[in-house]
Amino acid sequence: MNVIIHIVILAKKPNYPGHVPLSPLQRIFLVAGSAIMGLKAPWRGDMISILGDSSGQPFFLRRLLKQMLSDETGRQILMEKPRITSASLNLPFLRTLPLNTLGRIYVDWIDREHVSPDTRSPTRYVDDPEEAYVMQRYRECHDFYHALCHMPTNIEGELAIKWLEFVNMGLPVGALSALFGPFRLNCNQAALFRKIYIPWAVRNGLVAKTLINVYWEKELTRDINEVRQKIRIEAAPPLH
Amino acid sequence: MSVRRSFNCGRLARQLGLLRPGFCGNTVSLARYNSSDSKKADESYTHFGFKHVPEDEKEYMVKNVFSSVAKKYDQMNDAMSLGIHRLWKNQFVSALNPGNSTTPMKILDVAGGTGDIAFRLLDHATQRNGDYSSKVIVADINPDMLAVGKRRAKKTPYLESGRVDFIEQNAEVLDKIPDHSIDIFTIAFGIRNCTHIDKVLEQAYRVLKPGGVFSCLEFSKVYPPLLAEVYRQYSFKFLPLLGTVIAGDSESYQYLVESIERFPDADTFASMIERAGFTLAGDRGYECLTFGVAAIHTGVKL
């Protein structure tokens, strides 16, 4: 009985600042709880990040880390470990860039949707520090996918990007959001989503370069069509 | 239809200035702790959950915890205790049997912010004892909790009829309550958050009329040791995660479970009540609920 309690409930020591070690039972609870709460209250961005954190282990984040290690840019990102914040991107500078550049399109999108790169919560529930960085980077790059593919932050836009992320990078949080998220769409939205956006996301997810290996900070001054071509991704068809 | 993105309750709470000292690296409060200037030679320390903090900081830190939890307080109570807290509170109020008197009672419910006990007291007095004049004063140190209480009071007939009042008070001071003016003093799940429990008991003794009753509902020690360990694991391993999922806040719930662990056992607390001058009710002065998860302590001012 004692052995069972130890295996199932006792947790380990923290591996990096902010790390919250979880036992298997706690992890299952958090995945289920954050998935249900994320579905019930989609404005709770913290639920999706926690879902991502807790469901990435043990297999999926390691696989993504390996994909990063086998790519030259991926290795560079892992070595330098850049973080995406409004300071590191220098948003005022981005606003001065020509209209066709990725940086300018990104900052215009941020301003229009009233979001900020600073609201991403730090990774807490991933045990390995390298994998924790991969998870952090995965979350922080999300806005770039929106800007690159010209997707707004309403539910359809978010779900389309989640499908894209899942097909391209294979993390469970993408799958869970992609599979269950559409239940929140009404009939018309769901039909449109199925007809246009899922095929778009699957097609592009399969063909595109592994998105986590893109060093976004270095592509900011480039023309957006050039970036799209390099990554092998198309802008999404307009939602309306 | 647009979706508010990246809404992180914890981060929002920090941005709105609901500081969570010591937990999330709020720079102002960390500076207060780390600066050697703030450490006076004779400054005494107390516990805040499992942390050691200067005494005069504890009140402020507890205030922040409750500002953080106020909005989801009732849902979290239901989730954490699987609804059992309602049974405890019903038992607490029926044992007191308010309104069972020829003269209208004046009841003081301390740390009663959201009104759970106050409304039950008034319901019991009105429905069981046909008493339409007894009043309850809800005193709480935290204005956010009082705001939730006032909002809930609007759905009852008591706010309009003036039978319930909400005032901002520190349980250790109670400056707005005159001596010997209260018939029943209640404090439910509040006393363990106070810095000086003995001062709260002193104030309770002061404001009660002779013959007045002091009653406290609070978490206690679970007694069969195996069950105690299961309870402890449940508290420490799951409740903070439940706080994360339901309220977007694990640190406040971490504090709450630590403060439960810290609170003295039923016998020790009963002797503290006796030391304040009260005569304990019954054999031991307390009644355990749900294997000791909670206990009701009662004393009379003779």
XYZ file of C-alpha atoms in Angstrom:
542
model
C 0.000 0.000 0.000
C 2.858 2.350 0.937
C 4.668 1.520 -2.297
C 1.540 2.333 -4.273
C 1.162 5.662 -2.505
C 4.813 6.480 -3.229
C 4.591 5.682 -6.925
C 1.273 7.270 -7.515
C 1.308 10.375 -5.396
C 4.798 11.478 -4.339
C 6.468 14.028 -6.601
C 10.083 14.912 -7.314
C 12.290 17.996 -6.828
C 12.163 21.058 -9.140
C 14.629 21.062 -12.060
C 14.492 24.750 -12.971
C 12.990 27.935 -11.508
C 9.218 27.756 -11.692
C 9.168 24.000 -12.245
C 6.318 22.199 -10.501
C 7.014 18.447 -10.501
C 3.933 16.316 -10.909
C 3.249 12.713 -10.072
C 1.510 10.614 -12.771
C -1.843 10.913 -10.988
C -1.507 14.687 -10.684
C -0.563 14.900 -14.343
C -3.629 12.935 -15.441
C -5.808 15.152 -13.280
C -4.314 18.329 -14.717
C -4.616 17.166 -18.334
C -8.262 16.206 -17.816
C -9.105 19.266 -15.738
C -7.477 21.811 -18.036
C -8.973 20.125 -21.128
C -12.483 20.275 -19.690
C -12.077 23.801 -18.368
C -10.490 24.927 -21.649
C -13.525 23.654 -23.511
C -15.994 25.210 -21.078
C -14.213 28.544 -20.902
C -12.173 29.107 -24.072
C -11.069 32.567 -22.942
C -8.957 30.863 -20.246
C -5.699 30.925 -22.140
C -3.981 29.626 -19.014
C -5.909 26.367 -19.365
C -4.582 25.723 -22.866
C -1.006 26.443 -21.797
C -1.364 24.137 -18.815
C -2.858 21.474 -21.077
C 0.156 21.831 -23.330
C 2.612 21.666 -20.453
C 1.117 18.653 -18.762
C 0.329 16.577 -21.854
C 3.633 16.944 -23.674
C 5.396 14.261 -21.645
C 6.857 11.754 -21.883
C 6.949 11.126 -25.576
C 5.773 14.086 -27.633
C 8.064 16.852 -26.450
C 11.048 14.549 -26.692
C 10.141 13.817 -30.304
C 9.850 17.533 -31.057
C 13.178 18.176 -29.341
C 14.783 15.531 -31.571
C 13.297 17.235 -34.624
C 14.906 20.462 -33.484
C 18.247 18.778 -32.895
C 18.279 17.252 -36.368
C 17.789 20.648 -38.057
C 20.540 23.275 -38.272
C 18.319 26.237 -37.398
C 16.633 24.158 -34.724
C 20.008 23.497 -33.120
C 20.841 27.183 -33.255
C 17.581 28.047 -31.522
C 18.289 25.473 -28.806
C 21.759 26.837 -28.283
C 20.757 30.506 -28.094
C 17.344 29.891 -26.448
C 15.753 33.170 -27.586
C 12.561 34.309 -25.848
C 9.824 36.223 -27.668
C 8.746 39.306 -25.733
C 7.745 42.785 -26.798
C 11.181 43.957 -25.651
C 13.183 41.270 -27.473
C 11.267 41.841 -30.706
C 11.467 45.624 -30.409
C 7.876 46.337 -31.434
C 8.404 50.075 -32.122
C 11.087 49.161 -34.653
C 8.797 46.608 -36.301
C 6.190 49.312 -36.787
C 8.640 51.247 -38.970
C 9.261 48.341 -41.363
C 7.800 48.237 -44.896
C 4.255 46.869 -45.166
C 5.225 43.655 -46.917
C 7.664 42.440 -44.266
C 6.871 39.690 -41.779
C 7.771 41.969 -38.860
C 5.401 44.718 -39.929
C 2.571 42.312 -40.669
C 3.134 40.664 -37.279
C 3.066 43.907 -35.305
C 0.005 45.171 -37.242
C -1.756 41.910 -36.458
C -0.862 42.206 -32.772
C -2.154 45.765 -32.625
C -5.347 44.892 -34.464
C -6.166 41.857 -32.326
C -5.162 43.637 -29.094
C -2.808 40.902 -27.979
C 0.763 41.000 -26.763
C 3.701 38.594 -26.843
C 4.160 39.154 -23.104
C 1.110 37.293 -21.901
C 2.451 33.784 -22.378
C 2.754 32.078 -19.007
C 6.053 30.289 -18.279
C 6.245 26.516 -18.618
C 5.777 24.874 -15.251
C 4.798 21.252 -15.614
C 7.464 19.909 -17.951
C 10.212 18.022 -16.115
C 13.208 18.241 -18.444
C 14.623 21.806 -18.780
C 15.387 21.393 -22.515
C 11.878 20.126 -23.220
C 10.529 22.956 -21.088
C 12.258 25.434 -23.368
C 10.824 23.663 -26.433
C 7.327 23.981 -24.935
C 7.920 27.634 -24.139
C 9.138 28.310 -27.666
C 6.155 26.394 -29.102
C 3.781 28.670 -27.199
C 5.610 31.875 -27.972
C 5.744 31.207 -31.717
C 1.988 30.721 -31.950
C 1.321 34.353 -32.815
C 3.746 34.165 -35.726
C 1.691 31.379 -37.285
C -1.352 33.611 -37.045
C 0.455 36.528 -38.667
C 2.075 34.377 -41.344
C -1.150 32.665 -42.337
C -3.310 35.722 -41.827
C -5.577 34.140 -39.225
C -7.596 36.172 -36.695
C -7.963 35.209 -33.033
C -11.596 34.180 -33.094
C -12.457 30.550 -32.430
C -12.259 29.431 -36.067
C -8.901 31.113 -36.512
C -7.503 29.565 -33.346
C -8.767 26.104 -34.217
C -7.359 26.291 -37.731
C -3.940 27.162 -36.310
C -4.266 24.362 -33.743
C -4.938 21.892 -36.547
C -1.927 23.237 -38.410
C 0.276 22.917 -35.328
C -0.906 19.425 -34.605
C -0.390 18.118 -38.140
C 2.985 19.803 -38.358
C 4.413 19.179 -34.877
C 2.324 16.442 -33.280
C 1.783 17.697 -29.732
C -1.316 16.364 -27.929
C -2.507 19.826 -26.955
C -2.922 20.507 -30.655
C -4.849 17.266 -31.134
C -7.123 17.810 -28.147
C -7.922 21.388 -29.137
C -8.360 20.400 -32.774
C -10.699 17.500 -32.025
C -12.851 19.007 -29.313
C -12.663 22.690 -30.081
C -14.955 22.507 -33.107
C -17.837 21.442 -30.854
C -18.039 25.069 -29.841
C -18.757 26.185 -33.389
C -22.310 26.609 -34.561
C -23.560 24.680 -37.618
C -22.550 27.214 -40.254
C -19.145 27.838 -38.760
C -18.526 24.107 -38.379
C -19.467 23.360 -41.984
C -17.209 26.099 -43.302
C -14.471 24.949 -40.983
C -14.714 21.357 -42.205
C -14.925 22.314 -45.862
C -12.167 24.869 -46.059
C -9.981 25.187 -42.999
C -9.298 21.615 -42.032
C -8.099 20.725 -45.552
C -6.026 23.915 -45.569
C -4.468 23.105 -42.209
C -3.773 19.455 -43.041
C -2.337 20.250 -46.468
C -0.060 22.939 -45.145
C 0.836 21.135 -41.952
C 2.121 18.157 -43.896
C 4.021 20.072 -46.544
C 5.496 22.900 -44.457
C 8.856 22.853 -42.755
C 8.653 21.897 -39.057
C 7.487 25.237 -37.701
C 9.421 25.078 -34.457
C 12.643 25.143 -36.482
C 11.973 28.596 -37.883
C 14.097 31.330 -36.306
C 11.352 33.973 -36.454
C 13.465 36.750 -35.039
C 15.770 36.501 -38.035
C 12.965 36.571 -40.616
C 11.312 39.764 -39.451
C 12.720 42.082 -42.100
C 12.053 39.679 -44.933
C 9.190 39.948 -47.394
C 6.297 37.816 -46.217
C 5.845 35.929 -49.473
C 9.514 35.006 -49.386
C 9.081 33.688 -45.841
C 5.983 31.754 -46.847
C 7.821 30.195 -49.736
C 10.776 29.296 -47.597
C 8.551 27.621 -45.020
C 6.266 26.153 -47.710
C 3.045 27.520 -46.275
C 0.112 29.361 -47.871
C -1.936 32.186 -46.411
C -5.325 30.920 -45.376
C -8.451 31.667 -47.367
C -10.360 34.590 -45.786
C -12.898 33.567 -43.146
C -15.848 35.451 -44.551
C -17.236 36.093 -32.477
C -13.978 36.939 -30.870
C -12.244 35.105 -28.070
C -10.195 36.916 -25.449
C -6.756 35.474 -25.849
C -4.107 34.573 -23.368
C -6.219 35.495 -20.380
C -4.071 34.423 -17.529
C -5.830 34.974 -14.228
C -2.648 34.988 -12.206
C -0.951 37.494 -14.457
C -4.045 39.675 -14.589
C -4.255 39.667 -10.804
C -0.665 40.885 -10.633
C -1.277 43.579 -13.213
C -4.290 44.823 -11.294
C -2.072 45.192 -8.262
C -3.416 42.213 -6.337
C 0.046 41.421 -5.098
C 0.882 37.855 -4.195
C 3.875 38.417 -1.936
C 6.533 35.751 -1.797
C 4.896 33.541 -4.429
C 5.173 34.917 -7.915
C 8.140 37.181 -7.521
C 6.239 40.400 -7.093
C 9.170 42.758 -6.972
C 7.807 45.255 -4.472
C 7.059 42.780 -1.734
C 10.207 40.707 -2.353
C 12.236 43.883 -1.913
C 10.530 44.402 1.416
C 11.559 40.949 2.561
C 15.093 41.029 1.207
C 16.039 44.513 2.337
C 18.056 44.454 5.538
C 16.511 47.825 6.461
C 13.161 46.172 6.998
C 14.526 43.696 9.548
C 14.352 45.434 12.906
C 16.068 43.772 15.830
C 12.859 43.239 17.779
C 10.563 42.362 14.827
C 8.641 39.166 15.550
C 7.800 36.571 12.980
C 4.788 34.380 12.488
C 3.731 31.688 10.059
C 1.928 32.262 6.770
C 1.120 28.699 5.817
C 4.553 27.057 5.934
C 6.413 30.316 5.357
C 7.919 32.477 8.055
C 6.917 36.115 7.651
C 7.114 39.294 9.753
C 4.007 39.613 11.897
C 2.865 42.924 10.505
C 3.013 41.510 6.974
C 0.758 38.549 7.584
C -2.497 40.512 7.642
C -1.660 42.154 4.344
C -0.685 38.840 2.766
C -3.871 37.132 3.946
C -5.863 40.075 2.569
C -4.283 39.477 -0.819
C -5.071 35.776 -0.750
C -8.730 36.506 -0.158
C -8.895 39.253 -2.760
C -7.533 36.687 -5.174
C -9.995 33.970 -4.262
C -13.105 36.113 -3.667
C -14.698 35.717 -7.077
C -14.498 31.947 -7.186
C -14.691 31.368 -3.438
C -18.027 29.595 -3.402
C -17.299 27.373 -6.425
C -13.926 26.399 -4.978
C -15.465 25.533 -1.598
C -17.925 23.243 -3.345
C -15.220 21.634 -5.445
C -12.716 21.182 -2.642
C -15.089 19.746 -0.075
C -17.366 18.052 -2.614
C -20.204 20.148 -1.269
C -19.737 18.906 2.300
C -18.984 22.416 3.546
C -22.716 23.117 3.173
C -23.548 20.324 5.607
C -20.997 21.622 8.091
C -22.414 25.123 7.908
C -25.990 23.846 8.306
C -24.934 21.865 11.383
C -23.098 24.905 12.765
C -26.162 27.108 12.467
C -28.705 24.575 13.757
C -26.595 23.908 16.832
C -26.710 27.622 17.600
C -30.473 27.784 17.027
C -30.583 31.560 16.499
C -33.837 33.401 17.107
C -34.819 31.075 19.899
C -35.502 33.936 22.282
C -38.178 36.445 23.222
C -35.955 39.422 22.462
C -34.430 39.999 19.012
C -30.808 38.862 18.785
C -27.850 40.759 17.551
C -25.417 38.349 15.916
C -21.916 39.166 14.808
C -20.425 36.979 12.071
C -16.727 37.666 11.800
C -14.670 36.897 8.680
C -18.026 36.154 7.130
C -17.438 38.062 3.895
C -19.487 36.146 1.378
C -22.414 35.748 3.748
C -22.797 31.965 3.852
C -23.239 31.878 7.617
C -25.135 35.160 7.901
C -27.845 34.095 5.471
C -28.158 30.696 7.113
C -28.494 32.324 10.540
C -31.231 34.627 9.311
C -33.025 31.830 7.442
C -32.986 29.651 10.532
C -34.219 32.444 12.818
C -36.980 33.419 10.412
C -38.157 30.014 9.251
C -37.601 27.820 12.309
C -38.250 30.308 15.077
C -40.525 32.844 13.435
C -38.104 35.577 14.360
C -38.271 38.517 11.959
C -36.238 40.984 13.947
C -32.886 39.422 14.749
C -30.024 41.061 12.908
C -26.660 39.857 11.678
C -23.624 42.063 11.272
C -21.100 40.609 8.827
C -17.605 41.831 9.585
C -14.669 41.065 7.326
C -11.239 42.556 6.848
C -11.439 42.093 3.087
C -13.608 44.437 1.001
C -13.647 42.064 -2.006
C -15.192 39.299 0.057
C -17.716 41.781 1.488
C -18.575 42.864 -2.051
C -19.424 39.266 -2.952
C -21.535 39.065 0.217
C -23.429 42.266 -0.575
C -24.121 41.034 -4.089
C -25.520 37.771 -2.732
C -27.504 39.639 -0.082
C -29.433 41.461 -2.799
C -31.039 38.132 -3.707
C -32.332 37.705 -0.148
C -35.004 39.781 1.618
C -32.554 40.675 4.382
C -30.655 43.540 2.774
C -33.799 45.542 2.159
C -35.280 44.864 5.555
C -32.034 45.962 7.172
C -31.438 42.640 8.894
C -27.973 42.232 7.516
C -25.131 44.716 7.581
C -21.686 44.455 6.037
C -18.780 46.237 7.690
C -15.059 46.206 7.092
C -13.416 45.221 10.358
C -10.280 43.558 11.616
C -11.244 40.602 13.856
C -8.443 41.531 16.267
C -9.746 45.074 16.756
C -13.520 45.271 16.053
C -13.521 49.004 16.794
C -17.054 49.524 15.468
C -18.592 46.974 17.848
C -19.335 48.253 21.386
C -18.678 46.148 24.501
C -21.359 43.723 25.714
C -23.557 44.262 22.665
C -23.644 40.923 20.878
C -25.706 37.827 21.647
C -23.940 35.352 19.361
C -20.437 35.672 17.930
C -19.674 33.356 15.017
C -16.527 32.857 12.989
C -16.467 30.204 10.298
C -13.248 29.230 8.517
C -11.766 32.587 9.401
C -9.871 32.318 12.669
C -6.983 30.305 11.280
C -6.130 33.218 8.981
C -5.807 35.705 11.819
C -2.345 36.671 12.990
C -3.193 36.603 16.707
C -5.880 34.090 17.538
C -5.807 35.074 21.210
C -6.612 38.704 20.321
C -9.621 37.565 18.285
C -10.822 35.533 21.294
C -10.282 38.575 23.549
C -12.360 40.753 21.237
C -15.058 38.073 21.104
C -15.173 38.084 24.896
C -15.348 41.878 25.006
C -18.222 42.334 22.559
C -20.405 39.507 23.849
C -23.097 40.183 26.432
C -22.981 38.122 29.606
C -24.624 34.830 28.652
C -23.557 35.364 25.051
C -22.292 32.464 22.945
C -19.040 32.194 21.011
C -19.000 29.590 18.260
C -16.260 28.777 15.800
C -16.360 26.448 12.793
C -12.869 25.654 11.604
C -10.724 22.972 10.048
C -9.217 20.570 12.523
C -7.068 17.463 12.710
C -8.353 14.271 11.123
C -8.026 11.509 13.686
C -7.589 7.997 12.318
C -3.905 8.219 11.239
C -4.397 6.451 7.874
C -7.267 8.746 6.966
C -5.196 11.697 8.155
C -2.450 10.785 5.699
C -4.911 10.341 2.806
C -6.433 13.725 3.663
C -3.017 15.324 3.799
C -2.036 13.923 0.401
C -5.361 15.066 -1.051
C -4.876 18.549 0.378
C -1.323 19.075 -0.727
C -1.267 17.233 -4.030
C -4.665 18.027 -5.489
C -6.164 21.134 -3.983
C -3.603 23.555 -5.454
C -4.130 21.930 -8.875
C -7.887 22.249 -8.439
C -7.259 25.908 -7.669
C -5.282 26.214 -10.897
C -8.035 24.694 -12.989
C -11.070 26.343 -11.400
C -9.738 29.664 -10.221
C -6.488 30.063 -12.176
C -4.629 30.399 -8.898
C -2.658 27.628 -7.223
C -0.640 29.723 -4.786
C -3.616 30.955 -2.790
C -4.861 27.404 -2.377
C -1.388 26.281 -1.431
C -1.534 28.876 1.351
C -4.975 27.694 2.401
C -3.942 24.054 2.761
C -0.779 25.032 4.625
C -2.775 27.219 7.011
C -5.078 24.261 7.749
C -2.058 22.133 8.583
C -0.744 24.868 10.890
C -3.893 25.408 12.902
C -3.830 23.856 16.404
C -5.763 20.658 17.146
C -9.198 20.742 18.743
C -8.052 20.332 22.364
C -5.386 23.029 22.117
C -7.832 25.440 20.532
C -10.434 24.632 23.203
C -7.945 25.565 25.934
C -7.182 28.848 24.130
C -10.907 29.625 24.212
C -10.995 28.843 27.926
C -7.989 31.071 28.575
C -9.898 33.968 26.990
C -12.474 33.634 29.762
C -15.125 31.487 28.141
C -16.745 28.454 29.698
C -16.583 25.583 27.260
C -19.855 24.001 26.166
C -20.305 20.250 26.608
C -17.541 17.880 27.761
C -14.637 19.089 25.715
C -16.010 22.307 24.222
C -16.021 21.032 20.671
C -17.725 18.687 18.246
C -15.849 17.009 15.385
C -17.308 16.782 11.906
C -16.402 14.385 9.099
C -13.690 12.513 11.019
C -12.141 15.720 12.262
C -11.798 17.509 8.942
C -13.766 20.297 10.641
C -14.773 21.058 14.215
C -17.259 23.360 15.948
C -15.938 24.930 19.147
C -18.448 26.612 21.426
C -17.996 28.674 24.568
C -20.251 30.788 26.731
C -19.425 34.062 28.455
C -20.764 33.604 31.956
